[in-house]
């Protein structure tokens, strides 16, 4: 853990994982407030089987969470490998920072229903450092394929 | 691989990944037994297009699997970084053990429809070591943000 | 990064993450072409609220993507730990190669609706190296549980 780039990567990654946990907590709160449960046993405990149902606000939270899984989890991998390739600390930090801000804006745009294309712009901006890291990893590892 | 904490982490993580594979296998078995397939081409091979349909038991398996992805995958990251921060081996093992047991109980509660709030209690207990590890990582890495 | 097995693992993993990004891009293209959006705000920007709807082709892309998350993400973990266990480079490379080809065939079979059981055979073949790596990790780490 004497690799400063890796420490910086670990910081931003952990912030994003906590952000995902917040989305999970919000989903649970929306389920309780809108009375819309994914399982009959949950509905029974919260007023009756009629609350075993879908709700558009819950589905929105779940889409935000799923999009996080599709994009933040690959970042956790790419960022770790990239950090081990001895990149410039300043350039690496820019990669992590852009991704982190892009994904936080993505979540806010999703949950607050911000006007399109705010959310997709945030998604695309966050993908730029990912593509950059992926290409740098390929350049470094292709001799070992 | 001379880090004993990391070896312990790798053990519990691999158990949980195998547990996820078991959920995937169960999902496939339920699809065959209930004749409910996600794709027309699968239904055609198993009796006809009428079996291209949803089924509540299949959906339950899929929710269990998705919840695993939402929670076990972040653990794979947090636990790896935490293991590198030189924690007390005994304390670290307690973190991994609680998470592992919590997630196994969560899956059993989900698939066997155990009465609420068994499943959510298991989920919450398993989140405790995750929050603890996340906070310890932030404490160690904040100087490098 | 002087571990050649790990470099080979990083290469195949990054190829598969890029493959997943391609599935995401295809999903977006199918949404635009079929005019089927997951959010009202996206539909409003693309012709009207009537396009806030599901579409079987979009759902197929999403199933392919989800199956990737269920299987490629665990590989990213198992492969990394396995690489650190000092395996035979030739044997390790066969593990990574089979998984990579299996998952690429899986995606092609999914998106092009290839006749069953092409897709499930590709899935099963790709799981073989994962089970093999998981067992080898357990063998090496069980003393540390």
XYZ file of C-alpha atoms in Angstrom:
435
model
C 0.000 0.000 0.000
C 2.908 2.343 -0.660
C 1.512 2.994 -4.127
C -0.030 6.470 -3.887
C -1.994 6.047 -7.086
C -3.542 2.886 -5.704
C -4.450 4.651 -2.441
C -6.137 7.420 -4.426
C -7.983 4.787 -6.469
C -9.086 3.013 -3.275
C -10.442 6.306 -1.920
C -12.601 7.131 -4.953
C -13.772 3.526 -5.314
C -14.895 3.342 -1.716
C -16.787 6.631 -2.068
C -18.624 5.117 -5.049
C -19.436 1.884 -3.219
C -20.873 3.927 -0.342
C -22.852 5.887 -2.948
C -24.284 2.579 -4.202
C -25.216 1.608 -0.635
C -27.074 4.930 -0.390
C -29.074 4.049 -3.513
C -29.967 0.705 -1.900
C -31.118 2.477 1.267
C -33.168 4.977 -0.749
C -34.787 2.072 -2.637
C -35.847 0.545 0.673
C -37.251 3.859 1.894
C -39.220 4.358 -1.324
C -40.604 0.810 -1.016
C -41.854 1.614 2.494
C -43.237 5.043 1.567
C -44.977 3.905 -1.633
C -45.905 0.548 -0.091
C -44.539 -1.498 -2.982
C -42.721 -4.681 -2.024
C -40.828 -7.195 -4.118
C -41.891 -10.199 -2.040
C -45.222 -11.404 -0.631
C -43.612 -11.983 2.792
C -42.460 -8.341 2.905
C -45.907 -7.069 1.897
C -47.588 -9.226 4.559
C -45.426 -7.628 7.207
C -46.227 -4.144 5.909
C -49.994 -4.062 5.582
C -51.019 -6.927 3.342
C -50.544 -8.844 0.120
C -51.986 -5.976 -1.939
C -48.666 -4.180 -1.430
C -46.779 -6.938 -3.245
C -46.580 -4.815 -6.380
C -44.353 -2.749 -8.625
C -43.998 1.009 -8.388
C -42.425 3.378 -10.949
C -40.366 5.206 -8.306
C -38.983 1.941 -6.955
C -38.173 0.791 -10.496
C -36.325 4.059 -11.097
C -34.133 3.434 -8.041
C -33.496 -0.105 -9.218
C -32.463 1.101 -12.681
C -30.034 3.565 -11.122
C -28.591 0.778 -8.978
C -28.288 -1.617 -11.886
C -26.576 0.999 -14.028
C -24.108 1.473 -11.176
C -23.372 -2.239 -11.180
C -22.853 -2.193 -14.946
C -20.354 0.652 -14.722
C -18.855 1.043 -11.245
C -17.912 -2.635 -10.853
C -15.811 -2.646 -14.069
C -14.151 0.565 -12.831
C -13.130 -1.218 -9.614
C -11.243 -3.705 -11.763
C -9.820 -1.392 -14.434
C -8.722 1.196 -11.869
C -6.905 -1.399 -9.757
C -4.941 -2.817 -12.697
C -4.253 0.640 -14.114
C -2.908 1.772 -10.712
C -0.384 -1.069 -10.825
C 0.899 0.024 -14.256
C 2.793 2.934 -12.694
C 0.830 5.782 -14.332
C 1.502 9.468 -13.690
C -0.139 10.198 -10.297
C -1.684 13.454 -11.563
C -3.115 11.859 -14.692
C -4.394 8.870 -12.718
C -6.130 11.106 -10.201
C -7.880 12.951 -13.040
C -9.141 9.597 -14.332
C -10.558 8.612 -10.933
C -11.975 12.064 -10.201
C -13.841 12.367 -13.518
C -15.329 8.905 -13.112
C -16.385 9.585 -9.530
C -18.028 12.933 -10.289
C -19.662 11.533 -13.449
C -21.234 8.657 -11.533
C -22.455 10.860 -8.679
C -24.072 13.226 -11.186
C -25.555 10.182 -12.956
C -27.232 9.021 -9.747
C -28.543 12.498 -8.921
C -29.870 12.935 -12.475
C -31.532 9.528 -12.286
C -33.189 9.850 -8.891
C -34.267 13.486 -9.376
C -35.519 12.837 -12.928
C -33.339 15.597 -14.377
C -34.149 16.525 -17.940
C -32.518 14.386 -20.661
C -29.723 14.211 -21.649
C -28.171 15.133 -18.253
C -28.026 11.518 -17.153
C -26.625 10.134 -20.388
C -24.018 12.905 -20.590
C -22.867 12.033 -17.054
C -22.734 8.355 -18.058
C -20.699 9.108 -21.189
C -18.259 11.399 -19.372
C -17.683 8.723 -16.724
C -16.981 6.141 -19.438
C -14.111 8.194 -20.890
C -11.583 7.403 -18.117
C -12.734 3.767 -18.223
C -12.013 3.445 -21.934
C -8.691 5.233 -21.419
C -7.676 2.847 -18.636
C -8.847 -0.198 -20.597
C -6.742 0.807 -23.601
C -3.676 1.436 -21.447
C -4.100 -1.980 -19.813
C -4.406 -3.640 -23.218
C -1.270 -1.859 -24.429
C 0.660 -3.110 -21.396
C -0.686 -6.652 -21.355
C -1.044 -7.582 -25.025
C 2.471 -9.148 -25.070
C 1.207 -11.624 -22.443
C -2.039 -12.679 -24.098
C 0.138 -14.381 -0.780
C 1.968 -14.381 2.527
C -0.708 -12.076 3.949
C -2.805 -14.354 6.166
C -5.661 -11.878 6.361
C -5.810 -11.803 2.583
C -5.836 -15.606 2.415
C -8.722 -15.689 4.894
C -10.536 -13.063 2.808
C -9.948 -15.099 -0.363
C -11.421 -18.166 1.324
C -14.679 -16.508 2.407
C -15.035 -14.653 -0.884
C -14.672 -17.823 -2.911
C -17.269 -19.574 -0.734
C -19.672 -16.719 -1.494
C -18.973 -16.811 -5.223
C -19.682 -20.558 -5.224
C -22.873 -19.778 -3.291
C -23.875 -17.377 -6.106
C -23.174 -20.081 -8.687
C -25.510 -22.357 -6.722
C -28.268 -19.727 -6.948
C -27.712 -19.605 -10.723
C -27.985 -23.394 -10.957
C -31.158 -23.384 -8.831
C -32.636 -20.708 -11.105
C -32.034 -22.934 -14.112
C -33.597 -25.930 -12.359
C -36.677 -23.901 -11.388
C -37.010 -22.686 -14.995
C -37.011 -26.305 -16.198
C -39.378 -27.552 -13.492
C -41.864 -24.663 -13.812
C -41.360 -24.484 -17.593
C -40.736 -20.738 -17.630
C -38.013 -19.568 -19.978
C -36.501 -16.140 -20.514
C -36.000 -16.618 -24.261
C -38.201 -17.928 -27.085
C -35.357 -20.149 -28.325
C -35.126 -21.824 -24.897
C -38.889 -22.349 -24.743
C -38.922 -23.869 -28.227
C -36.353 -26.417 -27.147
C -38.372 -27.245 -24.023
C -41.895 -27.813 -25.239
C -42.994 -24.756 -27.140
C -43.312 -20.992 -27.272
C -46.039 -20.998 -24.587
C -43.273 -21.608 -22.041
C -41.612 -18.293 -22.904
C -43.070 -16.677 -19.803
C -42.376 -15.335 -16.341
C -42.827 -17.325 -13.158
C -42.888 -16.037 -9.557
C -40.487 -18.735 -8.308
C -37.998 -17.927 -11.061
C -38.307 -14.208 -10.306
C -37.619 -14.932 -6.636
C -34.369 -16.712 -7.550
C -33.423 -13.809 -9.783
C -34.038 -11.281 -7.018
C -31.844 -13.308 -4.655
C -29.115 -13.408 -7.294
C -29.373 -9.700 -8.026
C -29.206 -8.839 -4.340
C -26.046 -10.935 -4.150
C -24.521 -8.920 -6.975
C -25.448 -5.677 -5.236
C -23.775 -6.738 -2.005
C -21.242 -9.524 -2.499
C -19.398 -7.822 -5.373
C -18.683 -4.673 -3.302
C -17.472 -6.944 -0.494
C -14.958 -8.536 -2.885
C -13.479 -5.084 -3.372
C -13.715 -3.699 0.158
C -12.369 -6.895 1.703
C -9.358 -6.982 -0.636
C -8.351 -3.376 0.097
C -9.039 -3.776 3.809
C -6.837 -6.898 3.908
C -3.956 -4.844 2.527
C -4.318 -2.238 5.307
C -2.703 -4.597 7.829
C -5.712 -5.081 10.104
C -5.719 -7.304 13.170
C -6.119 -10.874 11.821
C -8.709 -11.775 14.456
C -10.818 -8.653 13.835
C -10.539 -9.091 10.069
C -11.696 -12.698 10.284
C -14.742 -11.624 12.295
C -15.593 -9.116 9.528
C -15.391 -11.790 6.823
C -17.171 -14.429 8.865
C -20.162 -12.210 9.760
C -20.553 -11.134 6.135
C -20.325 -14.704 4.875
C -22.851 -16.100 7.346
C -25.174 -13.113 6.820
C -25.232 -13.610 3.071
C -25.780 -17.372 3.300
C -28.709 -16.801 5.673
C -30.005 -14.108 3.287
C -30.057 -16.579 0.398
C -31.734 -19.303 2.467
C -34.334 -16.814 3.755
C -34.983 -15.631 0.199
C -35.298 -19.004 -1.501
C -37.271 -20.656 1.324
C -39.577 -17.604 1.725
C -38.774 -17.325 5.424
C -41.042 -14.958 7.327
C -40.066 -11.276 7.261
C -37.888 -9.740 8.580
C -35.455 -12.716 8.568
C -34.090 -11.803 5.151
C -33.682 -8.086 5.828
C -32.059 -8.739 9.193
C -29.518 -11.019 7.483
C -28.929 -8.317 4.859
C -28.409 -5.626 7.523
C -26.069 -7.756 9.624
C -23.972 -8.533 6.549
C -23.744 -4.816 5.747
C -22.161 -3.990 9.123
C -18.680 -5.373 8.305
C -18.928 -3.729 4.877
C -19.556 -0.283 6.364
C -16.796 -0.908 8.902
C -14.305 -1.838 6.183
C -15.368 1.090 3.983
C -14.824 3.560 6.819
C -11.419 2.094 7.645
C -10.401 2.342 3.971
C -11.550 5.969 3.836
C -9.589 6.777 6.991
C -6.443 5.261 5.471
C -6.824 6.710 1.974
C -8.291 10.182 2.536
C -4.787 11.769 2.582
C -4.377 10.531 -1.014
C -7.637 11.754 -2.472
C 3.287 -6.492 -12.412
C 6.145 -8.879 -13.052
C 3.722 -11.790 -12.716
C 3.178 -12.974 -16.295
C 0.103 -14.987 -15.376
C -1.448 -11.893 -13.846
C -0.662 -9.853 -16.972
C -2.333 -12.506 -19.119
C -5.332 -12.474 -16.772
C -5.505 -8.657 -16.969
C -5.501 -8.868 -20.767
C -8.416 -11.312 -21.042
C -10.382 -9.551 -18.306
C -10.080 -6.189 -20.008
C -11.207 -7.695 -23.319
C -14.314 -9.008 -21.544
C -15.042 -5.675 -19.859
C -14.815 -3.974 -23.249
C -17.157 -6.665 -24.583
C -19.630 -5.732 -21.845
C -19.343 -2.060 -22.799
C -20.202 -3.070 -26.371
C -23.366 -4.795 -25.112
C -24.290 -1.561 -23.289
C -23.750 0.460 -26.469
C -25.816 -2.005 -28.500
C -28.621 -1.761 -25.911
C -28.666 2.012 -26.348
C -28.736 1.694 -30.127
C -31.618 -0.798 -29.988
C -33.521 1.565 -27.665
C -33.145 4.375 -30.200
C -33.985 2.218 -33.201
C -37.006 0.499 -31.619
C -37.995 3.697 -29.756
C -38.306 1.989 -26.366
C -36.981 3.956 -23.416
C -36.614 3.029 -19.771
C -37.422 6.513 -18.485
C -40.161 9.058 -19.272
C -37.540 11.824 -19.568
C -35.677 9.835 -22.242
C -38.893 9.152 -24.162
C -39.866 12.839 -24.051
C -36.564 13.761 -25.642
C -37.040 11.120 -28.338
C -40.507 11.681 -29.672
C -42.932 11.464 -26.770
C -44.116 9.626 -23.703
C -45.591 6.808 -25.793
C -42.023 5.572 -26.287
C -41.584 4.998 -22.557
C -42.132 1.256 -22.992
C -40.517 -2.158 -22.999
C -39.303 -3.924 -26.110
C -38.344 -7.597 -26.485
C -35.106 -6.782 -28.335
C -34.053 -4.338 -25.618
C -34.906 -6.894 -22.949
C -32.757 -9.458 -24.739
C -29.769 -7.101 -24.663
C -30.402 -6.462 -20.970
C -30.542 -10.188 -20.213
C -27.214 -10.687 -22.014
C -25.710 -7.831 -20.012
C -27.052 -9.128 -16.713
C -25.750 -12.617 -17.410
C -22.353 -11.044 -18.054
C -22.479 -9.349 -14.660
C -23.418 -12.632 -13.008
C -20.480 -14.447 -14.555
C -17.740 -12.092 -15.728
C -17.523 -10.142 -12.453
C -16.840 -13.293 -10.387
C -14.187 -14.264 -12.954
C -12.449 -10.916 -12.374
C -12.082 -11.902 -8.736
C -11.318 -15.610 -9.086
C -8.804 -15.010 -11.871
C -6.933 -12.382 -9.874
C -6.575 -14.581 -6.770
C -5.737 -17.643 -8.860
C -3.006 -15.686 -10.672
C -1.380 -14.932 -7.318
C -1.279 -18.647 -6.409
C 1.648 -19.224 -8.770
C -0.130 -21.557 -11.214
C 1.516 -23.023 -14.318
C 1.472 -20.170 -16.883
C 0.315 -22.489 -19.678
C -2.518 -23.984 -17.629
C -3.566 -20.540 -16.373
C -3.704 -19.160 -19.881
C -5.945 -22.057 -20.967
C -8.314 -21.169 -18.089
C -8.517 -17.521 -19.132
C -8.775 -18.297 -22.839
C -11.622 -20.801 -22.470
C -13.562 -18.384 -20.272
C -13.017 -15.491 -22.659
C -14.056 -17.407 -25.774
C -17.010 -18.982 -23.944
C -18.343 -15.586 -22.868
C -17.888 -14.020 -26.309
C -19.781 -16.938 -27.889
C -22.438 -16.547 -25.174
C -22.998 -12.904 -26.098
C -23.112 -13.652 -29.833
C -25.545 -16.522 -29.254
C -27.723 -14.272 -27.081
C -27.852 -11.227 -29.337
C -28.216 -13.200 -32.579
C -30.824 -15.563 -31.054
C -28.799 -18.637 -32.016
C -30.663 -21.908 -31.663
C -30.686 -23.492 -28.184
C -28.576 -24.877 -26.608
C -25.716 -22.850 -28.164
C -25.946 -20.156 -25.524
C -26.192 -22.490 -22.549
C -23.332 -24.647 -23.846
C -21.157 -21.508 -24.102
C -22.211 -20.546 -20.573
C -21.381 -23.997 -19.201
C -18.014 -24.204 -20.938
C -17.084 -20.773 -19.546
C -18.019 -21.904 -16.038
C -15.541 -24.812 -16.114
C -12.390 -22.681 -15.629
C -14.261 -20.680 -12.959
C -15.069 -23.795 -10.934
C -11.506 -25.025 -11.431
C -10.037 -21.728 -10.166
C -12.489 -21.577 -7.253
C -11.515 -25.072 -6.117
C -7.805 -24.303 -6.388
C -8.308 -21.124 -4.320
C -10.213 -23.066 -1.679
C -7.458 -25.700 -1.533
C -4.845 -22.991 -0.987
C -6.813 -20.861 1.471
C -8.725 -23.381 3.593
C -5.913 -23.441 6.225
C -6.591 -19.747 6.787
C -10.357 -19.790 7.174
